[in-house]
Short mmCIF file of C-alpha atoms and ligand atoms in Angstrom, two decimals:
data_model
loop_
_atom_site.label_atom_id
_atom_site.label_comp_id
_atom_site.label_asym_id
_atom_site.label_seq_id
_atom_site.Cartn_x
_atom_site.Cartn_y
_atom_site.Cartn_z
CA UNK A 96 -7.27 -9.84 -7.23
CA UNK A 97 -10.52 -11.73 -7.44
CA UNK A 98 -13.63 -9.58 -7.89
CA UNK A 99 -16.88 -11.44 -8.35
CA UNK A 100 -14.89 -14.42 -9.66
CA UNK A 101 -13.04 -12.27 -12.18
CA UNK A 102 -9.34 -11.55 -11.94
CA UNK A 103 -8.58 -7.85 -12.08
CA UNK A 104 -5.55 -5.68 -11.35
CA UNK A 105 -5.58 -2.34 -9.54
CA UNK A 106 -4.00 -0.74 -12.63
CA UNK A 107 -3.49 -1.85 -16.23
CA UNK A 108 -2.72 -0.41 -19.62
CA UNK A 109 -5.40 -0.80 -22.28
CA UNK A 110 -3.73 -1.06 -25.66
CA UNK A 111 -6.96 -0.57 -27.63
CA UNK A 112 -7.78 2.79 -26.07
CA UNK A 113 -4.15 3.70 -25.27
CA UNK A 114 -5.21 4.59 -21.74
CA UNK A 115 -4.26 3.56 -18.22
CA UNK A 116 -7.12 2.06 -16.24
CA UNK A 117 -7.47 2.18 -12.48
CA UNK A 118 -10.08 1.20 -9.92
CA UNK A 119 -11.37 4.40 -8.29
CA UNK A 120 -10.67 3.51 -4.64
CA UNK A 121 -12.52 6.57 -3.33
CA UNK A 122 -15.79 4.87 -4.37
CA UNK A 123 -15.12 1.52 -2.68
CA UNK A 124 -16.71 -0.45 -1.11
CA UNK A 125 -19.95 1.12 -2.31
CA UNK A 126 -19.28 1.35 -6.01
CA UNK A 127 -16.85 -0.47 -8.31
CA UNK A 128 -15.79 2.11 -10.83
CA UNK A 129 -13.00 1.96 -13.39
CA UNK A 130 -11.45 5.25 -14.44
CA UNK A 131 -9.31 5.76 -17.56
CA UNK A 132 -6.31 8.05 -17.11
CA UNK A 133 -5.66 9.92 -20.36
CA UNK A 134 -3.02 12.50 -19.47
CA UNK A 135 -0.58 13.73 -16.84
CA UNK A 136 -3.24 15.72 -15.05
CA UNK A 137 -5.42 12.60 -14.68
CA UNK A 138 -2.48 10.65 -13.23
CA UNK A 139 -1.58 13.42 -10.75
CA UNK A 140 -5.22 13.82 -9.80
CA UNK A 141 -5.63 10.05 -9.24
CA UNK A 142 -2.67 9.98 -6.85
CA UNK A 143 -3.47 13.24 -5.02
CA UNK A 144 -7.15 12.42 -4.53
CA UNK A 145 -6.28 8.84 -3.55
CA UNK A 146 -8.22 7.15 -6.33
CA UNK A 147 -5.05 5.09 -6.23
CA UNK A 148 -3.03 4.79 -3.04
CA UNK A 149 -0.62 2.42 -1.32
CA UNK A 150 3.12 2.81 -1.89
CA UNK A 151 3.69 0.30 -4.73
CA UNK A 152 0.56 1.32 -6.64
CA UNK A 153 1.46 5.01 -6.35
CA UNK A 154 4.83 4.13 -7.93
CA UNK A 155 3.30 2.24 -10.86
CA UNK A 156 0.75 5.02 -11.46
CA UNK A 157 3.53 7.61 -11.49
CA UNK A 158 5.47 5.59 -14.08
CA UNK A 159 2.39 5.47 -16.31
CA UNK A 160 1.85 9.18 -15.61
CA UNK A 161 5.23 9.89 -17.20
CA UNK A 162 4.18 7.93 -20.29
CA UNK A 163 0.94 9.91 -20.53
CA UNK A 164 2.89 13.18 -20.26
CA UNK A 165 5.53 12.21 -22.83
CA UNK A 166 2.92 10.92 -25.26
CA UNK A 167 1.60 14.47 -25.47
CA UNK A 168 4.94 16.29 -25.26
CA UNK A 169 8.21 14.33 -25.28
CA UNK A 170 10.05 17.43 -24.05
CA UNK A 171 8.01 17.63 -20.86
CA UNK A 172 9.99 15.05 -18.85
CA UNK A 173 11.36 17.36 -16.14
CA UNK A 174 8.05 19.16 -15.71
CA UNK A 175 6.15 15.86 -15.49
CA UNK A 176 8.57 14.44 -12.91
CA UNK A 177 8.17 17.61 -10.87
CA UNK A 178 4.35 17.45 -10.99
CA UNK A 179 4.19 13.75 -10.15
CA UNK A 180 6.77 14.05 -7.35
CA UNK A 181 4.60 16.66 -5.65
CA UNK A 182 1.49 14.47 -5.50
CA UNK A 183 2.39 12.51 -2.35
CA UNK A 184 5.48 12.76 -0.24
CA UNK A 185 5.91 9.85 2.18
CA UNK A 186 5.77 6.71 0.01
CA UNK A 187 9.25 6.36 -1.48
CA UNK A 188 8.05 4.16 -4.36
CA UNK A 189 6.86 7.30 -6.14
CA UNK A 190 10.40 8.68 -6.35
CA UNK A 191 11.82 5.21 -7.06
CA UNK A 192 9.53 4.64 -10.06
CA UNK A 193 10.11 8.12 -11.50
CA UNK A 194 13.88 7.70 -11.21
CA UNK A 195 13.72 4.30 -12.83
CA UNK A 196 11.82 5.58 -15.88
CA UNK A 197 14.04 8.66 -16.08
CA UNK A 198 17.16 6.50 -16.04
CA UNK A 199 15.90 4.47 -19.00
CA UNK A 200 15.04 7.63 -20.92
CA UNK A 201 18.55 9.04 -20.60
CA UNK A 202 19.70 6.83 -23.47
CA UNK A 203 16.73 7.49 -25.80
CA UNK A 204 16.00 10.15 -28.38
CA UNK A 205 13.14 12.57 -27.87
CA UNK A 206 10.82 10.74 -30.22
CA UNK A 207 11.47 7.35 -28.57
CA UNK A 208 10.68 8.67 -25.12
CA UNK A 209 6.96 7.91 -24.88
CA UNK A 210 7.33 4.35 -26.17
CA UNK A 211 10.23 3.67 -23.82
CA UNK A 212 8.35 5.16 -20.84
CA UNK A 213 5.35 2.93 -21.60
CA UNK A 214 7.56 -0.14 -21.91
CA UNK A 215 9.21 0.63 -18.56
CA UNK A 216 5.90 1.31 -16.79
CA UNK A 217 4.57 -2.01 -18.07
CA UNK A 218 7.72 -3.73 -16.86
CA UNK A 219 7.38 -2.17 -13.38
CA UNK A 220 3.74 -3.28 -13.34
CA UNK A 221 4.68 -6.85 -14.23
CA UNK A 222 7.53 -6.95 -11.75
CA UNK A 223 5.26 -5.69 -8.97
CA UNK A 224 2.97 -8.68 -9.49
CA UNK A 225 5.88 -11.13 -9.18
CA UNK A 226 7.35 -9.26 -6.21
CA UNK A 227 4.09 -9.38 -4.26
CA UNK A 228 3.74 -13.07 -5.04
CA UNK A 229 7.22 -13.66 -3.68
CA UNK A 230 6.51 -11.61 -0.53
CA UNK A 231 3.55 -13.92 0.05
CA UNK A 232 5.74 -16.99 -0.53
CA UNK A 233 8.26 -15.84 2.08
CA UNK A 234 5.63 -14.70 4.57
CA UNK A 235 3.23 -17.64 4.49
CA UNK A 236 5.60 -20.01 6.39
CA UNK A 237 5.55 -17.52 9.29
CA UNK A 238 1.79 -17.94 9.57
CA UNK A 239 2.22 -21.68 9.17
CA UNK A 240 4.60 -21.94 12.11
CA UNK A 241 2.32 -19.77 14.27
CA UNK A 242 -0.54 -22.07 13.37
CA UNK A 243 1.49 -25.20 14.14
CA UNK A 244 2.47 -23.73 17.51
CA UNK A 245 -1.16 -23.34 18.52
CA UNK A 246 -2.86 -25.87 20.78
CA UNK A 247 -4.96 -27.62 18.23
CA UNK A 248 -4.44 -28.02 14.49
CA UNK A 249 -8.06 -26.91 14.15
CA UNK A 250 -7.35 -23.44 15.46
CA UNK A 251 -7.08 -20.31 13.38
CA UNK A 252 -4.18 -17.87 13.02
CA UNK A 253 -5.41 -14.42 13.99
CA UNK A 254 -3.71 -11.62 12.08
CA UNK A 255 -4.12 -7.93 12.87
CA UNK A 256 -3.60 -5.57 9.96
CA UNK A 257 -3.68 -1.79 9.66
CA UNK A 258 -4.66 0.33 6.65
CA UNK A 259 -4.70 -1.53 3.34
CA UNK A 260 -1.59 -3.39 2.30
CA UNK A 261 -3.47 -5.63 -0.08
CA UNK A 262 -4.06 -5.98 -3.80
CA UNK A 263 -5.53 -2.49 -3.84
CA UNK A 264 -2.24 -1.01 -2.62
CA UNK A 265 -0.22 -2.78 -5.32
CA UNK A 266 -0.89 -4.05 -8.85
CA UNK A 267 -2.14 -7.38 -7.58
CA UNK A 268 -2.26 -9.45 -4.35
CA UNK A 269 -0.53 -6.92 -2.05
CA UNK A 270 2.25 -7.07 0.49
CA UNK A 271 0.93 -7.89 3.97
CA UNK A 272 -2.24 -9.38 2.52
CA UNK A 273 -0.27 -11.40 -0.03
CA UNK A 274 1.10 -13.26 2.99
CA UNK A 275 -2.46 -13.96 4.12
CA UNK A 276 -3.59 -15.03 0.63
CA UNK A 277 -0.63 -17.39 0.19
CA UNK A 278 -1.13 -18.88 3.65
CA UNK A 279 -4.81 -19.50 2.97
CA UNK A 280 -3.97 -21.11 -0.40
CA UNK A 281 -1.57 -23.38 1.48
CA UNK A 282 -4.45 -24.55 3.68
CA UNK A 283 -3.71 -22.48 6.79
CA UNK A 284 -6.88 -21.16 8.41
CA UNK A 285 -6.56 -17.41 8.89
CA UNK A 286 -8.81 -14.78 10.39
CA UNK A 287 -7.93 -11.09 9.98
CA UNK A 288 -8.71 -8.33 12.47
CA UNK A 289 -8.99 -5.19 10.35
CA UNK A 290 -8.28 -1.77 11.91
CA UNK A 291 -10.71 0.75 10.44
CA UNK A 292 -7.75 3.16 9.95
CA UNK A 293 -9.10 6.63 10.56
CA UNK A 294 -9.23 9.14 9.05
CA UNK A 295 -9.54 7.72 5.49
CA UNK A 296 -10.79 4.33 6.69
CA UNK A 297 -8.73 2.25 4.26
CA UNK A 298 -9.20 -0.73 6.58
CA UNK A 299 -12.99 -0.46 6.80
CA UNK A 300 -13.54 0.46 3.17
CA UNK A 301 -10.78 -1.31 1.26
CA UNK A 302 -9.28 -4.14 3.30
CA UNK A 303 -12.68 -5.48 4.37
CA UNK A 304 -13.95 -5.25 0.79
CA UNK A 305 -10.88 -6.98 -0.58
CA UNK A 306 -10.86 -9.76 2.03
CA UNK A 307 -14.58 -10.27 1.40
CA UNK A 308 -13.91 -10.71 -2.33
CA UNK A 309 -11.37 -13.40 -1.44
CA UNK A 310 -13.63 -15.09 1.14
CA UNK A 311 -11.10 -14.59 3.93
CA UNK A 312 -12.74 -14.50 7.39
CA UNK A 313 -12.27 -11.02 8.87
CA UNK A 314 -13.63 -8.70 11.53
CA UNK A 315 -13.60 -4.91 11.43
CA UNK A 316 -12.47 -3.20 14.65
CA UNK A 317 -11.96 0.39 15.74
CA UNK A 318 -8.37 1.54 15.69
CA UNK A 319 -8.11 1.50 19.47
CA UNK A 320 -9.21 -2.13 19.92
CA UNK A 321 -5.95 -3.88 18.96
CA UNK A 322 -4.24 -3.54 22.34
CA UNK A 323 -7.22 -5.01 24.16
CA UNK A 324 -7.42 -7.94 21.74
CA UNK A 325 -3.72 -8.63 22.21
CA UNK A 326 -4.12 -8.66 26.01
CA UNK A 327 -6.87 -11.24 25.56
CA UNK A 328 -4.63 -13.47 23.41
CA UNK A 329 -6.81 -12.93 20.34
CA UNK A 330 -4.02 -11.81 18.02
CA UNK A 331 -1.17 -14.09 16.94
CA UNK A 332 0.67 -11.70 14.67
CA UNK A 333 0.55 -8.11 13.40
CA UNK A 334 1.16 -7.80 9.64
CA UNK A 335 1.39 -4.40 8.01
CA UNK A 336 2.86 -2.80 4.89
CA UNK A 337 5.33 0.06 4.70
CA UNK A 338 5.60 3.30 2.75
CA UNK A 339 9.31 3.69 3.47
CA UNK A 340 11.75 1.67 5.58
CA UNK A 341 15.29 2.72 6.48
CA UNK A 342 18.56 0.84 6.55
CA UNK A 343 18.24 0.68 10.35
CA UNK A 344 14.90 -1.09 9.92
CA UNK A 345 12.63 1.73 11.08
CA UNK A 346 9.26 1.28 9.41
CA UNK A 347 7.22 4.24 8.20
CA UNK A 348 3.61 3.25 7.65
CA UNK A 349 0.05 4.54 8.06
CA UNK A 350 -0.52 6.60 11.19
CA UNK A 351 -1.32 4.32 14.13
CA UNK A 352 1.05 1.53 13.10
CA UNK A 353 3.50 2.53 15.87
CA UNK A 354 0.84 2.11 18.57
CA UNK A 355 0.08 -1.40 17.28
CA UNK A 356 3.78 -2.26 17.42
CA UNK A 357 4.02 -0.96 21.00
CA UNK A 358 1.05 -3.03 22.08
CA UNK A 359 2.43 -6.06 20.21
CA UNK A 360 5.77 -5.73 21.98
CA UNK A 361 4.10 -5.46 25.39
CA UNK A 362 2.10 -8.62 24.69
CA UNK A 363 4.81 -10.71 23.00
CA UNK A 364 2.94 -10.66 19.71
CA UNK A 365 5.27 -10.74 16.66
CA UNK A 366 5.11 -7.64 14.47
CA UNK A 367 6.08 -7.93 10.79
CA UNK A 368 6.13 -5.41 7.97
CA UNK A 369 5.86 -6.79 4.43
CA UNK A 370 7.34 -4.62 1.69
CA UNK A 371 9.04 -4.71 -1.68
CA UNK A 372 12.71 -3.73 -1.80
CA UNK A 373 11.60 -0.57 -3.68
CA UNK A 374 10.00 0.64 -0.41
CA UNK A 375 13.40 0.83 1.31
CA UNK A 376 15.10 4.20 1.41
CA UNK A 377 18.73 3.70 2.35
CA UNK A 378 19.50 7.39 1.86
CA UNK A 379 17.74 8.72 4.97
CA UNK A 380 17.31 8.18 8.69
CA UNK A 381 13.75 7.85 9.87
CA UNK A 382 13.69 11.28 11.56
CA UNK A 383 13.89 13.01 8.18
CA UNK A 384 11.27 10.97 6.32
CA UNK A 385 8.69 13.52 5.17
CA UNK A 386 5.42 12.75 6.93
CA UNK A 387 2.39 13.92 4.95
CA UNK A 388 0.15 16.34 6.77
CA UNK A 389 -3.21 15.99 5.18
CA UNK A 390 -6.41 18.01 4.88
CA UNK A 391 -8.29 18.87 8.08
CA UNK A 392 -11.55 17.71 6.45
CA UNK A 393 -10.33 14.11 6.63
CA UNK A 394 -10.60 14.40 10.42
CA UNK A 395 -13.52 16.81 10.85
CA UNK A 396 -15.72 14.94 8.39
CA UNK A 397 -16.57 11.37 7.54
CA UNK A 398 -17.68 10.06 4.16
CA UNK A 399 -19.97 7.19 3.29
CA UNK A 400 -23.29 6.42 1.64
CA UNK A 401 -26.72 7.08 3.06
CA UNK A 402 -29.69 4.71 3.02
CA UNK A 403 -30.58 5.90 -0.50
CA UNK A 404 -27.12 4.89 -1.70
CA UNK A 405 -25.91 8.47 -2.18
CA UNK A 406 -22.37 9.49 -1.22
CA UNK A 407 -22.44 11.91 1.70
CA UNK A 408 -19.83 13.75 3.71
CA UNK A 409 -20.89 14.70 7.23
CA UNK A 410 -19.15 16.82 9.84
CA UNK A 411 -18.34 15.06 13.12
CA UNK A 412 -16.29 17.79 14.86
CA UNK A 413 -17.16 21.35 15.86
CA UNK A 414 -16.64 24.00 13.18
CA UNK A 415 -13.26 25.76 13.40
CA UNK A 416 -11.71 23.22 15.79
CA UNK A 417 -7.91 23.05 15.47
CA UNK A 418 -6.95 19.84 13.65
CA UNK A 419 -3.71 17.97 13.17
CA UNK A 420 -3.67 15.21 10.56
CA UNK A 421 -0.40 13.33 10.17
CA UNK A 422 -0.76 10.54 7.61
CA UNK A 423 2.08 8.26 8.72
CA UNK A 424 4.27 7.37 11.69
CA UNK A 425 7.54 5.58 12.31
CA UNK A 426 7.77 2.25 14.09
CA UNK A 427 11.30 1.94 15.47
CA UNK A 428 13.24 -1.16 14.43
CA UNK A 429 13.39 -2.45 18.02
CA UNK A 430 9.63 -3.16 17.82
CA UNK A 431 9.83 -4.97 14.47
CA UNK A 432 10.18 -8.76 14.51
CA UNK A 433 11.03 -9.00 10.82
CA UNK A 434 10.73 -7.47 7.36
CA UNK A 435 9.17 -9.72 4.74
CA UNK A 436 10.42 -8.88 1.25
CA UNK A 437 10.53 -10.54 -2.16
CA UNK A 438 14.12 -11.57 -1.38
CA UNK A 439 13.41 -13.18 1.96
CA UNK A 440 12.70 -12.24 5.56
CA UNK A 441 15.21 -9.81 7.07
CA UNK A 442 15.85 -8.68 10.60
CA UNK A 443 15.10 -5.02 11.15
CA UNK A 444 18.68 -3.89 11.59
CA UNK A 445 21.58 -2.51 9.55
CA UNK A 446 23.59 -5.74 9.62
CA UNK A 447 20.78 -7.74 8.11
CA UNK A 448 19.55 -5.10 5.66
CA UNK A 449 22.92 -4.19 4.26
CA UNK A 450 22.77 -7.47 2.31
CA UNK A 451 20.26 -5.64 0.14
CA UNK A 452 22.85 -2.99 -0.69
CA UNK A 453 25.09 -5.64 -2.23
CA UNK A 454 22.53 -6.62 -4.86
CA UNK A 455 23.55 -6.04 -8.50
O1 LIG B 1150 -2.30 6.73 2.55
P1 LIG B 1150 -2.26 5.40 1.87
O2 LIG B 1150 -3.58 4.73 1.77
O3 LIG B 1150 -1.54 5.48 0.54
O4 LIG B 1150 -1.35 4.54 2.82
C1 LIG B 1150 -1.03 3.22 2.50
C2 LIG B 1150 -0.33 2.52 3.58
O5 LIG B 1150 0.07 3.06 4.58
C3 LIG B 1150 0.00 1.10 3.33
O6 LIG B 1150 -0.04 0.38 4.51
C4 LIG B 1150 1.41 1.09 2.73
O7 LIG B 1150 1.45 1.86 1.54
C5 LIG B 1150 1.89 -0.21 2.40
S1 LIG B 1150 0.97 -0.80 1.07
C6 LIG B 1150 1.57 -2.09 0.31
#
């Protein structure tokens, strides 16, 4: 991603210091801070505290976490997988990445483990960049045809997005936002409506920051505004990411995504999810996807900076109020126009998605 005219990834391995660097996303948009992960605890902490977040980036961080654990103790593989698996539960890329590294390590000796884990994590990192690029390549023509279908070639394609499915949720460029970036590079004028995405405000804090860095026109809205904007004809397409999608095409994504899909369906607005194939889970139906229930403080409090630039957390709900805080919801396949992947755009149904099962 571009930051102040510099290209930077959300995660990278620094050979000189033998550490894994991340952007601390809990400080954005107020402070750009790079944190070096030195051990398994740092990696688990980064995922749990959401210094890194977004399904693909969680997966890459977990792969590097295994390297950091094995560097210290090559016999700690099972323990490290257990610790990393427990950090977040909904995004399937975490499990996918851990299994992929584990698979490679099956054929290595104990003293080769760390080097092999590092090599695999670096490979996953590299692949994620290419995958996101390809998602953008397949998705951009959708925005192009929406643009062409508009009254005047001068008009803008209005995208609504939820949460952050951008460069910050992946190694680079993102899933849903990769589609936007590729469309803009192809000369299609795009404006993005950004849902603030309570309670963690990934839209307000991260997506707006990221789009600003890329000079993409965008407007921040409250989570409840999308339906109204659709009724007014101000949204041409909804583009979101996914933390886990089933063989039937049900899309699990940040809480509130389902309501956007319902409103989109009622207003004939196309609804697409953009995701890497590693975010599919063909082993479960959507009713058994584990939905994270998160800390009550995310709802009862809000975090930001004050006029002096100091980080503050303030309470916005009465003390001791009962709080429910589900992190994700399921958008049923019938509300999904298409699934944009690195292998093409698929219909959200078993017949279409089973082509992915046939891959080598
Ligand atoms: O809780 P988060 O911030 O990790 O949730 C992220 C999302 O829901 C994204 O939309 C999803 O991971 C897709 S990101 C490419």
